[in-house]
Amino acid sequence: MTNATPTLFRRLTSTKLFWPLLALALLLAFNLVFTKGFFHIEIKDGHLYGSLIDILNRAAPLMLIAIGLTLVIAASGIDISVGAVVAISGALVAMLIGGTLVLKGGVQEYVTLLPMSVAILVTLAVSTAAGLWNGFLVSRIGMQPIVATLILIVAGRGAAQLITNGQIITIYYKPYFFIGNGFLLGIPFSLYIVLLLLLITLFLTRRTALGLFIESIGINPKASRMAGINAKNLLLGVYAFCSFCAGIAGLVVCSNLKSADGNNAGMYFELDAILAVVLGGTSMTGGKFYLIGSMVGALIIQTLTTTIYSIGVPPEITLVVKSVVVFLVMMFQSETFRRTVFGKFTKQVVQS
Amino acid sequence: MIGKISVKYLSLLVTIGLFILMYGFGSVMYDGFFSPQVFLNLFVDNAFLCVTAVGMTFVIVSGGIDLSVGSVIALTTMISAHLLETSHWHPAAVIVLVLLVGSSFGFAMGSLIHHFQLPPFIVTLAGMFLARGLCYIININSIPITNAFYTEVSQFRIPLPGHSFVSINVIIFFVVVIAAIFLAHYTRFGRTVYAIGGNEQSAVLMGLPVGRTKVLVYTINGFCSALAGVVFTFYMLSGYGLHAVGMEMDAIASVVIGGTLLSGGVGYVLGTMFGVLILGTIQTLIIFQGTLSSWWTKIAIGILLFLFCLLQRLFETGKGLKTQGTTGEQKA
């Protein structure tokens, strides 16, 4: 029997963060051996440079979406429209800022359609409104989350293409590039956005009862309603928050690329985000959620992508690898699978 | 009893009525809209969508969902193009192979869903990315097809009275629809699918082969997607990893607009066909209108999808209230 297992090992493996961190560590170890200069970090022009910093910077949009999606999945919902919201947000901000180079008395100046702060606020408001729409359909009309967000995928992608007119809009406004490319104290600025959002979310869900409410909706919606939790408004808020996060991610992506592409921006983001959340230990069926785990999940995905790029495998294979990882994680989360596979190795008393 | 029947067919009637209304609107508004060829083109241009939507109907009636169909279509075009152009396989062998690949793909996903009790949408979402990724492994570029058989099928026109024509794809379209209607309403398998969608627990208790049927439903959908891929290959004459992006959304939209309940148990293959025709009519209307950009098609489909989902919810809640009051009566 397995009674002799050391308790420390048991305790370690039983924490939810153990497995995602182990996966990340294994990936990094793989890179330590096979990728030259992977851990090399140097300071250039007062910024940190290196593969690791690059991974952190590129993972920022995914981490942002994962924060919002974690809450949605915890409330036993799903939002597959995050990619479309990223596209809308990018397209909208690009259109509102626009930016043209104008010569004013011999000095080059960038002129924007709207002031940058207004453009960003409007974009975030529209993204949140998209989430409110999702939340309205789920909480008030009672649609299945997958269907409600499916509607936004179809119409949202169309709206993004409508804004960009099916083309790639380039932004010519330097200050805006700071969001996705800038450095503050040597660290990419986008990471500060992630950190801020994460801290606020952690505070709201762990220091107030909000997190508990969301988990209770995910575990048993009926019981939580009986207990006096306003599930409808909470769901509405969770979906709005998720789209808000996707909206910020859209800003970062668009700023990083210095352009907006209504056709392809945010494509496949929904899978990456779901994968990040699930890798982080949050179950697809809802209930307990792990925000830090989701962050580790996002980092695993980005490290995986960067690794695939750097070891010279065709980048197209990324999709296949990711989907295989999803299949594996899904199976390990399935009670039935664990019973059939691991049941053979451990003696079990037949129950019932 | 009469009231029950009319409610049962109401959504189907709404769909058919909407199609006639939209087509009538186009005929009144635009010159040349009401011509046999414009009407037949609805079938010619949407044959692949209808074939895959028919498969999707079975999945949704059984209470599941399949997001992988667009990718499976792309994978089918890619495998076909690669085998025809690079390996010079015989077209018949290629078609048989891709149909097998599609069916096995569906079978694998169905097995995962059934045996490990995984949520269908996440399994098929992963399947969607897997199939798309496999396309890119074969080739990241578009492969044009020059094979004689494929070009011949693609260009073959079956003349109809009134100087109009249909393509071979339309024949496949109708064969699939008729076969699916037979399968859904006149076989034991079809009735089991409806029973599972209505209430899976009850279906198990009735001793119906729930597991086998569920796996089979996804297998059939995989087959239909692959067949749609073959039809799409005839239509486009190329293989490309970016073909049929978002087709799963169109297929689901057609099924829902066709009156199938997303919660399962109720739905008609014929309704799905009209759903596809409505989507096609929206596209044709936007082309005839001329000034609207094609992105409006997606927005219009999104709005229509929303309206039908709303309609369904209203029906469902209405039905729920009724059954709550008269449970004993209805069971007896």
XYZ file of C-alpha atoms in Angstrom:
684
model
C 0.000 0.000 0.000
C 0.989 3.601 -0.318
C 1.037 4.360 3.394
C 4.781 4.783 3.422
C 4.769 7.821 1.093
C 6.593 10.739 2.697
C 4.125 13.284 3.970
C 6.150 16.236 2.704
C 5.859 14.953 -0.865
C 2.163 14.394 -0.327
C 1.706 17.919 0.948
C 3.683 19.382 -1.915
C 1.829 17.526 -4.627
C -1.515 18.205 -3.075
C -1.156 21.980 -3.478
C -2.793 23.114 -6.659
C 0.190 25.197 -7.721
C 2.580 22.250 -7.636
C 1.748 20.683 -10.990
C 1.668 23.868 -13.085
C 4.919 25.063 -11.504
C 6.502 21.661 -12.132
C 5.450 21.840 -15.789
C 6.910 25.327 -16.093
C 10.122 24.231 -14.390
C 10.436 21.238 -16.737
C 9.952 23.489 -19.759
C 12.580 25.901 -18.487
C 14.949 23.016 -17.713
C 14.453 21.757 -21.255
C 15.439 25.186 -22.534
C 18.439 25.312 -20.205
C 19.799 22.229 -21.947
C 18.666 22.712 -25.547
C 18.402 26.453 -26.143
C 21.580 28.431 -26.002
C 21.446 31.718 -24.147
C 17.873 31.159 -23.014
C 18.540 32.415 -19.512
C 20.836 35.168 -20.676
C 19.554 38.536 -19.473
C 21.420 41.715 -20.171
C 20.801 45.381 -19.720
C 20.582 47.405 -22.898
C 19.651 51.077 -22.841
C 18.533 50.661 -19.251
C 16.092 47.855 -20.113
C 16.324 44.194 -19.382
C 16.667 42.088 -22.500
C 16.523 38.356 -22.981
C 14.275 35.431 -23.815
C 12.744 35.346 -20.355
C 11.772 39.008 -20.472
C 10.423 38.446 -23.943
C 8.253 35.573 -22.707
C 6.899 37.714 -19.886
C 6.102 40.566 -22.250
C 4.427 38.337 -24.821
C 2.457 36.460 -22.198
C 0.935 39.702 -20.877
C -2.226 39.731 -23.069
C -2.874 36.070 -22.308
C -2.376 36.655 -18.592
C -4.831 39.544 -18.701
C -7.504 37.433 -20.401
C -6.794 34.490 -18.115
C -7.567 36.648 -15.053
C -11.051 37.410 -16.341
C -11.700 33.963 -17.736
C -10.699 32.297 -14.453
C -13.612 34.004 -12.751
C -16.024 33.092 -15.548
C -14.975 29.450 -15.480
C -15.130 29.453 -11.667
C -18.776 30.514 -11.953
C -19.138 27.410 -14.165
C -19.486 29.511 -17.304
C -17.328 29.893 -20.352
C -16.479 32.834 -22.552
C -15.250 31.873 -25.995
C -15.714 35.393 -27.320
C -12.528 36.806 -25.744
C -10.697 36.601 -29.070
C -13.435 38.588 -30.801
C -13.359 41.191 -28.012
C -9.583 41.506 -28.439
C -10.191 42.141 -32.147
C -12.914 44.726 -31.478
C -10.843 46.503 -28.838
C -7.765 46.674 -31.057
C -9.734 47.833 -34.075
C -11.618 50.464 -32.114
C -8.589 51.969 -30.405
C -6.676 52.005 -33.674
C -9.524 53.807 -35.391
C -10.004 56.308 -32.557
C -6.323 57.131 -32.172
C -5.441 56.759 -35.830
C -2.603 59.187 -35.763
C -1.177 61.074 -38.689
C 2.153 62.740 -39.043
C 1.668 66.454 -39.591
C 4.304 69.098 -40.158
C 3.652 72.099 -37.990
C 6.075 74.930 -38.615
C 8.810 72.562 -39.631
C 8.300 70.302 -36.616
C 6.854 66.839 -37.037
C 3.868 66.264 -34.822
C 1.507 63.360 -34.325
C -2.136 64.259 -34.459
C -4.723 61.883 -33.114
C -8.413 61.664 -33.833
C -9.250 61.579 -30.137
C -6.937 62.149 -27.189
C -5.311 58.836 -26.302
C -6.836 58.626 -22.833
C -10.334 59.189 -24.213
C -9.774 56.602 -26.942
C -8.632 54.050 -24.381
C -11.543 54.774 -22.076
C -14.064 54.477 -24.898
C -12.503 51.203 -26.036
C -12.591 49.727 -22.550
C -16.183 50.879 -22.131
C -17.190 49.175 -25.372
C -15.368 45.981 -24.373
C -17.122 45.983 -21.015
C -20.444 46.583 -22.764
C -19.768 43.502 -24.902
C -19.248 41.552 -21.691
C -22.415 42.984 -20.188
C -24.223 41.724 -23.267
C -22.799 38.224 -22.719
C -23.692 38.404 -19.060
C -27.184 39.625 -19.857
C -27.804 36.684 -22.190
C -26.494 34.198 -19.651
C -27.967 35.582 -16.444
C -31.216 37.150 -17.593
C -32.225 35.201 -20.714
C -30.761 31.991 -19.347
C -28.819 30.938 -22.429
C -26.028 28.419 -22.137
C -22.770 30.399 -21.826
C -21.248 28.722 -24.877
C -24.173 29.804 -27.048
C -24.353 33.325 -25.663
C -20.684 33.963 -26.294
C -20.909 32.224 -29.665
C -23.259 34.960 -30.826
C -20.646 37.551 -29.927
C -17.969 35.590 -31.796
C -20.002 35.673 -34.999
C -21.183 39.266 -34.720
C -18.074 40.582 -32.941
C -15.603 39.460 -35.559
C -17.889 41.040 -38.165
C -17.967 44.280 -36.174
C -14.170 44.330 -35.881
C -13.848 43.786 -39.621
C -16.393 46.514 -40.182
C -14.334 48.967 -38.112
C -11.083 48.136 -39.863
C -12.851 47.671 -43.190
C -11.228 44.267 -43.439
C -7.774 45.761 -43.579
C -4.894 46.249 -41.203
C -5.000 49.702 -39.616
C -1.590 51.063 -38.742
C -1.262 53.455 -35.827
C 1.072 56.408 -36.115
C 1.149 57.704 -32.600
C 4.305 57.163 -30.575
C 2.968 57.571 -26.999
C 0.498 54.736 -27.578
C 3.273 52.263 -28.357
C 4.455 52.536 -24.766
C 1.659 50.244 -23.511
C 2.878 47.219 -25.426
C 6.526 48.032 -26.025
C 7.583 50.437 -23.295
C 9.757 49.736 -20.294
C 9.359 51.100 -16.798
C 12.312 50.649 -14.444
C 13.755 48.170 -16.922
C 10.703 45.925 -16.931
C 8.085 45.804 -19.729
C 5.232 48.180 -18.984
C 2.585 45.582 -19.898
C 3.648 43.539 -16.872
C 2.710 46.374 -14.571
C -0.786 46.345 -16.081
C -1.032 42.603 -15.447
C 0.262 42.999 -11.905
C -2.135 45.824 -11.109
C -5.151 43.959 -12.483
C -4.094 40.770 -10.727
C -3.654 42.508 -7.378
C -7.022 44.239 -7.652
C -8.718 40.966 -8.606
C -6.935 39.057 -5.860
C -7.956 41.673 -3.335
C -11.581 41.669 -4.454
C -11.903 37.894 -4.553
C -9.796 36.912 -1.561
C -10.209 39.777 0.868
C -13.936 40.174 0.273
C -16.620 37.527 0.033
C -16.873 38.013 -3.734
C -14.572 35.097 -4.532
C -16.533 32.816 -2.268
C -19.783 33.868 -3.947
C -18.392 33.153 -7.407
C -17.176 29.732 -6.284
C -20.518 28.922 -4.742
C -22.328 29.783 -7.976
C -19.932 27.474 -9.799
C -20.466 24.623 -7.368
C -24.224 24.844 -6.979
C -26.151 27.743 -8.498
C -29.446 26.760 -6.952
C -28.094 26.396 -3.436
C -26.204 29.663 -3.680
C -29.386 31.425 -4.728
C -31.195 29.900 -1.778
C -28.389 31.173 0.433
C -29.225 34.673 -0.714
C -26.472 35.256 -3.248
C -27.518 37.513 -6.097
C -26.280 35.088 -8.737
C -27.736 37.026 -11.658
C -25.905 40.254 -11.020
C -22.753 38.444 -10.024
C -22.739 36.508 -13.305
C -23.376 39.731 -15.184
C -20.406 41.301 -13.435
C -18.122 38.335 -14.025
C -18.787 38.302 -17.790
C -18.391 42.078 -17.986
C -15.092 41.822 -16.115
C -13.858 39.079 -18.437
C -14.537 41.211 -21.509
C -12.978 44.200 -19.768
C -9.802 42.148 -19.305
C -9.965 41.049 -22.949
C -10.352 44.718 -23.885
C -7.152 45.619 -22.034
C -5.435 42.672 -23.691
C -6.615 44.050 -27.043
C -4.975 47.390 -26.236
C -1.700 45.682 -25.352
C -1.722 43.491 -28.470
C -2.589 46.410 -30.733
C 0.037 48.642 -29.143
C 2.650 45.921 -29.389
C 1.993 45.375 -33.097
C 1.444 49.106 -33.739
C -1.544 48.096 -35.842
C -4.960 46.488 -35.659
C -6.109 43.553 -37.743
C -9.834 42.898 -37.519
C -9.557 39.597 -39.379
C -6.901 37.836 -37.359
C -6.290 39.690 -34.097
C -7.102 37.554 -31.111
C -7.553 34.467 -33.292
C -7.186 31.287 -31.198
C -6.913 33.385 -28.015
C -9.905 31.610 -26.550
C -8.151 28.245 -26.619
C -4.942 29.668 -25.151
C -6.861 31.400 -22.393
C -8.966 28.337 -21.543
C -5.800 26.258 -21.583
C -4.044 28.710 -19.248
C -6.914 28.627 -16.774
C -7.254 24.852 -16.888
C -3.500 24.291 -16.608
C -3.563 26.531 -13.559
C -5.755 24.064 -11.723
C -9.205 25.616 -12.112
C -11.680 22.927 -13.107
C -13.792 23.367 -16.239
C -16.841 22.432 -14.226
C -16.495 25.500 -12.039
C -15.991 25.989 -8.356
C -12.612 26.652 -6.808
C -10.357 28.927 -8.816
C -6.684 29.752 -8.751
C -5.706 33.108 -10.203
C -1.983 32.642 -9.601
C -2.271 29.204 -11.161
C -3.819 30.758 -14.268
C -0.874 33.160 -14.468
C 1.533 30.214 -14.309
C -0.610 28.508 -16.950
C -0.282 31.509 -19.249
C 3.468 31.519 -18.733
C 3.638 27.798 -19.531
C 1.841 28.393 -22.830
C 4.049 31.301 -23.807
C 7.201 29.414 -22.807
C 5.986 26.466 -24.863
C 5.404 28.725 -27.884
C 8.782 30.440 -27.513
C 10.474 27.067 -27.049
C 8.901 25.727 -30.222
C 10.117 28.794 -32.080
C 13.627 28.646 -30.681
C 14.339 24.949 -31.206
C 13.613 25.335 -34.890
C 10.471 23.221 -35.187
C 8.084 24.802 -37.710
C 5.915 27.245 -35.740
C 2.797 25.776 -37.342
C 3.181 22.797 -35.066
C 2.342 24.992 -32.052
C -1.399 24.557 -32.613
C -1.052 20.786 -32.677
C 1.104 20.688 -29.544
C -1.278 22.984 -27.674
C -4.333 20.971 -28.613
C -2.615 17.757 -27.554
C -1.787 19.391 -24.210
C -5.448 20.393 -23.827
C -6.546 16.828 -24.523
C -4.102 15.475 -21.940
C -4.993 18.015 -19.253
C -8.680 17.439 -19.867
C -8.276 13.712 -19.470
C -6.331 14.082 -16.245
C -9.056 16.305 -14.882
C -11.666 13.710 -15.725
C -12.558 11.583 -12.739
C -13.412 8.612 -14.947
C -10.076 8.726 -16.733
C -8.089 8.850 -13.504
C -10.041 5.939 -12.135
C -9.532 3.768 -15.206
C -5.831 4.542 -15.585
C -4.579 4.932 -12.049
C -7.078 2.524 -10.599
C -4.906 -0.290 -11.937
C -1.897 0.795 -9.893
C -3.498 1.270 -6.522
C -5.541 -1.265 -4.660
C -8.943 0.098 -3.946
C -11.756 -1.081 -1.821
C -14.819 -1.488 -3.956
C -17.204 1.201 -2.985
C -20.948 0.941 -2.676
C -52.944 17.228 -28.925
C -53.414 19.600 -31.837
C -51.932 22.429 -29.821
C -48.922 20.276 -29.034
C -48.286 19.453 -32.679
C -48.517 23.036 -33.782
C -46.025 24.086 -31.101
C -43.755 21.247 -32.164
C -43.695 22.446 -35.742
C -43.961 26.135 -34.933
C -40.258 26.909 -35.045
C -39.957 25.007 -38.319
C -42.816 27.040 -39.759
C -41.225 30.259 -38.496
C -38.003 29.326 -40.295
C -39.696 28.495 -43.583
C -41.833 31.622 -43.298
C -38.756 33.754 -42.646
C -37.021 32.308 -45.694
C -39.995 33.031 -47.946
C -40.288 36.514 -46.453
C -36.605 37.320 -46.985
C -36.565 35.933 -50.481
C -39.769 37.804 -51.275
C -38.262 40.992 -49.886
C -35.227 40.580 -52.146
C -37.429 39.856 -55.163
C -39.426 43.020 -54.613
C -36.427 45.216 -53.857
C -33.889 44.156 -56.448
C -34.112 43.489 -60.156
C -33.118 40.016 -61.176
C -33.339 38.634 -57.644
C -36.366 36.540 -58.527
C -34.711 34.387 -61.154
C -34.293 30.621 -61.185
C -30.508 30.900 -61.232
C -30.274 33.216 -58.225
C -32.493 30.778 -56.358
C -30.496 27.740 -57.447
C -27.249 29.481 -56.563
C -28.383 29.394 -52.950
C -27.943 25.630 -53.230
C -24.815 25.758 -55.384
C -22.951 28.171 -53.093
C -24.045 26.671 -49.798
C -23.930 22.942 -50.499
C -20.919 22.411 -48.215
C -22.508 24.406 -45.412
C -25.683 22.364 -45.609
C -23.835 19.042 -45.603
C -21.914 19.936 -42.456
C -24.974 21.576 -40.839
C -26.931 18.336 -41.309
C -24.281 16.487 -39.292
C -24.361 19.272 -36.726
C -28.137 18.846 -36.419
C -27.669 15.326 -35.083
C -25.047 16.516 -32.603
C -27.190 19.366 -31.309
C -30.343 17.225 -31.162
C -28.379 14.760 -29.022
C -27.608 17.646 -26.656
C -23.977 18.145 -27.687
C -22.065 20.612 -29.773
C -19.191 20.316 -32.237
C -16.887 23.251 -32.856
C -14.405 21.323 -34.976
C -16.328 21.110 -38.260
C -14.728 24.119 -39.972
C -11.253 22.829 -39.219
C -12.138 19.317 -40.368
C -13.335 20.817 -43.675
C -10.029 22.674 -44.010
C -8.095 19.512 -43.151
C -10.065 17.590 -45.785
C -9.268 20.129 -48.504
C -5.632 20.090 -47.433
C -5.256 16.297 -47.420
C -7.101 16.043 -50.752
C -4.974 18.710 -52.389
C -1.745 17.264 -51.044
C -2.490 13.677 -52.080
C -3.805 14.691 -55.501
C -1.081 17.135 -56.411
C 2.029 15.894 -54.629
C 1.442 12.161 -54.320
C -0.795 11.826 -57.422
C -3.289 9.500 -55.807
C -6.400 8.339 -57.600
C -9.316 10.717 -56.796
C -11.550 7.863 -55.608
C -8.899 6.712 -53.138
C -8.472 10.292 -51.913
C -12.190 10.734 -51.312
C -12.492 7.431 -49.472
C -9.462 8.285 -47.340
C -10.605 11.776 -46.334
C -14.053 10.460 -45.434
C -12.376 7.855 -43.246
C -10.135 10.483 -41.651
C -13.117 12.718 -40.883
C -15.144 9.858 -39.441
C -12.273 8.672 -37.260
C -11.717 12.214 -36.063
C -15.358 12.424 -35.028
C -15.214 8.948 -33.536
C -12.192 9.859 -31.416
C -13.825 13.023 -30.100
C -17.110 11.209 -29.448
C -15.272 8.491 -27.532
C -13.499 11.057 -25.363
C -16.784 12.822 -24.678
C -18.598 9.621 -23.816
C -15.980 7.543 -22.010
C -14.378 10.302 -19.950
C -17.512 12.398 -19.568
C -15.781 15.514 -20.828
C -17.763 18.580 -21.868
C -18.329 18.337 -25.663
C -17.467 21.932 -26.422
C -13.994 21.807 -24.930
C -13.155 18.459 -26.534
C -14.284 19.718 -29.921
C -12.583 23.086 -29.350
C -9.319 21.227 -28.862
C -10.213 19.093 -31.903
C -10.763 22.277 -33.884
C -7.239 23.484 -33.142
C -5.743 20.054 -33.709
C -7.275 19.777 -37.194
C -6.284 23.344 -38.053
C -2.748 22.676 -36.831
C -2.528 19.486 -38.892
C -3.402 21.542 -41.988
C -0.385 23.742 -41.410
C 1.850 20.759 -40.891
C 0.929 19.510 -44.368
C 1.504 22.896 -45.941
C 1.205 26.479 -44.831
C 0.377 27.699 -48.319
C -2.652 27.224 -50.489
C -2.376 24.252 -52.861
C -4.332 24.655 -56.120
C -5.873 21.469 -57.495
C -5.382 20.720 -61.170
C -6.508 17.097 -61.111
C -8.683 16.330 -64.151
C -11.443 14.552 -62.224
C -11.786 17.327 -59.635
C -11.844 20.135 -62.198
C -14.376 18.211 -64.273
C -16.694 17.697 -61.301
C -16.210 21.310 -60.335
C -17.157 22.613 -63.746
C -19.862 20.106 -64.583
C -23.234 21.773 -64.874
C -26.504 19.922 -64.836
C -28.835 21.941 -67.042
C -32.303 22.699 -65.748
C -35.233 24.324 -67.570
C -35.131 28.103 -67.780
C -31.451 28.383 -68.739
C -30.394 27.528 -65.241
C -28.097 24.883 -63.897
C -26.920 23.191 -60.738
C -23.560 21.617 -59.912
C -22.835 18.082 -58.784
C -22.466 19.471 -55.265
C -26.198 20.173 -55.230
C -26.886 16.500 -55.935
C -24.690 15.543 -52.955
C -26.533 18.197 -50.927
C -29.930 16.626 -51.623
C -28.733 13.056 -51.160
C -27.351 13.994 -47.734
C -30.517 15.830 -46.697
C -32.784 12.947 -47.744
C -30.536 10.335 -46.126
C -30.423 12.403 -42.919
C -34.214 12.832 -42.816
C -34.546 9.069 -43.183
C -31.932 8.462 -40.499
C -33.469 10.937 -38.070
C -37.113 9.989 -38.352
C -37.330 6.425 -39.634
C -34.589 4.515 -37.846
C -34.008 3.294 -34.329
C -30.775 5.286 -34.229
C -32.621 8.518 -34.987
C -35.183 7.974 -32.267
C -32.405 7.206 -29.784
C -30.686 10.483 -30.678
C -33.887 12.402 -29.937
C -34.367 10.451 -26.715
C -30.836 11.247 -25.507
C -31.329 14.912 -26.281
C -34.645 14.973 -24.478
C -33.312 13.393 -21.327
C -30.139 11.353 -21.250
C -30.892 9.845 -17.855
C -34.264 8.568 -19.030
C -32.713 7.213 -22.193
C -30.230 5.208 -20.112
C -33.010 3.919 -17.877
C -35.032 2.896 -20.917
C -32.136 0.679 -21.900
C -31.267 2.575 -25.021
C -27.673 2.278 -26.254
C -26.780 5.832 -25.147
C -22.998 5.505 -25.240
C -22.865 3.878 -28.648
C -25.313 6.387 -30.101
C -23.443 9.392 -28.737
C -20.145 8.206 -30.185
C -21.924 7.448 -33.447
C -23.444 10.926 -33.576
C -19.997 12.536 -33.453
C -18.724 10.000 -35.964
C -21.544 10.896 -38.344
C -20.784 14.563 -37.859
C -17.114 13.898 -38.605
C -18.183 12.064 -41.748
C -20.478 14.917 -42.765
C -17.726 17.474 -42.174
C -15.341 15.456 -44.308
C -17.996 15.119 -47.019
C -18.582 18.859 -46.768
C -14.815 19.195 -47.152
C -14.952 17.145 -50.355
C -17.802 19.322 -51.625
C -15.831 22.407 -50.587
C -12.787 21.094 -52.468
C -14.921 20.700 -55.596
C -16.176 24.231 -55.041
C -12.845 25.950 -54.344
C -10.453 23.630 -56.206
C -7.717 24.216 -53.668
C -6.514 23.071 -50.288
C -5.714 25.689 -47.687
C -5.351 25.792 -43.917
C -7.374 28.992 -43.786
C -10.360 27.560 -45.655
C -13.685 27.507 -43.804
C -12.514 29.609 -40.851
C -15.548 30.155 -38.662
C -17.643 27.676 -40.630
C -18.612 25.959 -37.360
C -20.371 29.160 -36.333
C -22.296 29.276 -39.611
C -23.233 25.620 -39.232
C -24.453 26.090 -35.664
C -26.309 29.240 -36.697
C -28.066 27.365 -39.531
C -29.096 24.590 -37.187
C -30.438 27.006 -34.589
C -32.199 29.188 -37.145
C -33.608 25.951 -38.541
C -35.525 25.444 -35.324
C -33.369 22.926 -33.485
C -33.298 23.491 -29.747
C -29.771 24.026 -28.437
C -30.708 22.122 -25.308
C -31.343 19.064 -27.477
C -34.252 16.759 -28.121
C -36.071 18.849 -30.714
C -34.987 19.593 -34.250
C -35.487 18.932 -37.916
C -33.039 18.230 -40.696
C -35.375 20.015 -43.094
C -35.320 23.059 -40.817
C -31.533 23.070 -40.954
C -31.725 23.100 -44.740
C -33.923 26.181 -44.581
C -31.553 27.686 -42.020
C -28.734 27.311 -44.532
C -30.914 28.846 -47.256
C -31.654 31.822 -44.981
C -27.944 32.369 -44.415
C -27.438 32.153 -48.168
C -30.257 34.626 -48.776
C -28.678 37.122 -46.344
C -25.448 36.858 -48.310
C -27.241 37.279 -51.643
C -29.224 40.242 -50.325
C -26.036 41.979 -49.218
C -24.408 41.326 -52.594
C -27.470 42.691 -54.431
C -27.651 45.685 -52.122
C -24.153 46.562 -53.252
C -23.165 49.293 -50.816
C -22.989 47.223 -47.627
C -19.664 45.539 -46.984
C -19.617 41.775 -46.685
C -18.839 42.051 -42.956
C -22.485 42.880 -42.474
C -23.289 39.255 -43.318
C -21.659 38.152 -40.060
C -23.399 40.831 -38.055
C -26.770 39.943 -39.597
C -26.222 36.251 -38.865
C -25.226 37.134 -35.297
C -28.420 39.133 -34.813
C -30.568 36.401 -36.334
C -28.863 33.803 -34.150
C -29.597 35.940 -31.121
C -33.276 36.323 -32.044
C -33.737 32.604 -32.529
C -31.969 31.761 -29.276
C -34.245 34.236 -27.561
C -37.280 32.641 -29.185
C -36.112 29.229 -27.993
C -35.683 30.436 -24.451
C -39.198 31.815 -24.486
C -40.527 28.466 -25.726
C -38.489 26.567 -23.174
C -39.574 28.639 -20.203
C -43.160 28.453 -21.404
C -42.898 24.707 -21.718
C -41.154 24.442 -18.354
C -43.998 26.232 -16.608
C -46.565 24.051 -18.284
C -44.850 20.772 -17.433
C -44.319 21.879 -13.867
C -48.045 22.232 -13.428
C -49.119 19.065 -15.200
C -46.247 16.653 -14.765
C -48.405 13.719 -13.758
C -50.864 14.289 -16.556
C -48.226 14.378 -19.284
C -46.411 11.326 -18.001
C -49.611 9.287 -17.920
